[in-house]
Amino acid sequence: GLDAYRALLGQAGASLKSGGRLYLEIGKGQADAIAALAAERGWRLDGVIADLAGIERVLVVKNG
């Protein structure tokens, strides 16, 4: 279930300026796993956005 995130996190950095942000829609309970993948690839966690039910749905990571 995380293969698409691995690909995005591996390729998106080349398309963003240093300090650029990537917004990833995530499934319930995936925030920690995807944040760890991002950190392994040099991204920094910049925020998590929850939906109206309080479920984490968007992970914001920063390039560089």
Short mmCIF file of C-alpha atoms in Angstrom, two decimals:
data_model
loop_
_atom_site.label_atom_id
_atom_site.label_comp_id
_atom_site.label_asym_id
_atom_site.label_seq_id
_atom_site.Cartn_x
_atom_site.Cartn_y
_atom_site.Cartn_z
CA GLY A 1 0.00 0.00 0.00
CA LEU A 2 2.91 2.47 0.23
CA ASP A 3 4.52 1.93 -3.18
CA ALA A 4 2.94 5.05 -4.71
CA TYR A 5 4.28 7.16 -1.84
CA ARG A 6 7.76 5.70 -2.27
CA ALA A 7 7.69 6.68 -5.95
CA LEU A 8 6.33 10.18 -5.30
CA LEU A 9 8.77 10.92 -2.51
CA GLY A 10 11.65 9.65 -4.63
CA GLN A 11 10.79 11.73 -7.70
CA ALA A 12 9.03 14.90 -6.51
CA GLY A 13 12.14 16.50 -5.04
CA ALA A 14 13.58 17.01 -8.53
CA SER A 15 10.51 19.08 -9.49
CA LEU A 16 10.46 21.35 -6.43
CA LYS A 17 12.70 24.20 -5.37
CA SER A 18 14.57 23.82 -2.11
CA GLY A 19 12.04 24.42 0.64
CA GLY A 20 9.12 23.40 -1.61
CA ARG A 21 6.26 21.49 -0.07
CA LEU A 22 4.54 18.28 -1.14
CA TYR A 23 0.98 17.61 0.01
CA LEU A 24 0.09 13.92 0.18
CA GLU A 25 -3.42 12.63 0.71
CA ILE A 26 -3.14 9.67 3.07
CA GLY A 27 -5.35 6.91 4.40
CA LYS A 28 -6.44 6.51 7.99
CA GLY A 29 -3.52 5.42 10.16
CA GLN A 30 -0.83 5.95 7.50
CA ALA A 31 0.69 9.22 8.75
CA ASP A 32 3.53 7.72 10.79
CA ALA A 33 4.58 5.21 8.12
CA ILE A 34 4.58 7.80 5.32
CA ALA A 35 6.36 10.39 7.49
CA ALA A 36 9.08 7.79 8.12
CA LEU A 37 9.39 7.07 4.39
CA ALA A 38 9.66 10.80 3.72
CA ALA A 39 12.38 11.25 6.34
CA GLU A 40 14.38 8.37 4.83
CA ARG A 41 14.34 10.24 1.52
CA GLY A 42 15.41 13.60 2.94
CA TRP A 43 12.00 15.25 3.39
CA ARG A 44 11.04 17.05 6.61
CA LEU A 45 7.56 16.81 8.10
CA ASP A 46 5.91 20.24 7.87
CA GLY A 47 2.42 19.39 9.07
CA VAL A 48 -0.52 17.05 9.15
CA ILE A 49 -4.04 18.14 8.23
CA ALA A 50 -7.03 16.34 9.69
CA ASP A 51 -10.48 16.02 8.15
CA LEU A 52 -13.66 17.16 9.91
CA ALA A 53 -13.78 13.90 11.87
CA GLY A 54 -10.27 14.51 13.22
CA ILE A 55 -8.65 11.80 11.08
CA GLU A 56 -5.23 12.68 9.64
CA ARG A 57 -5.77 12.94 5.86
CA VAL A 58 -3.02 15.13 4.42
CA LEU A 59 0.68 14.93 5.17
CA VAL A 60 2.76 18.00 4.30
CA VAL A 61 6.46 17.43 3.77
CA LYS A 62 9.15 19.98 2.94
CA ASN A 63 11.98 19.53 0.46
CA GLY A 64 15.55 20.26 1.47
#
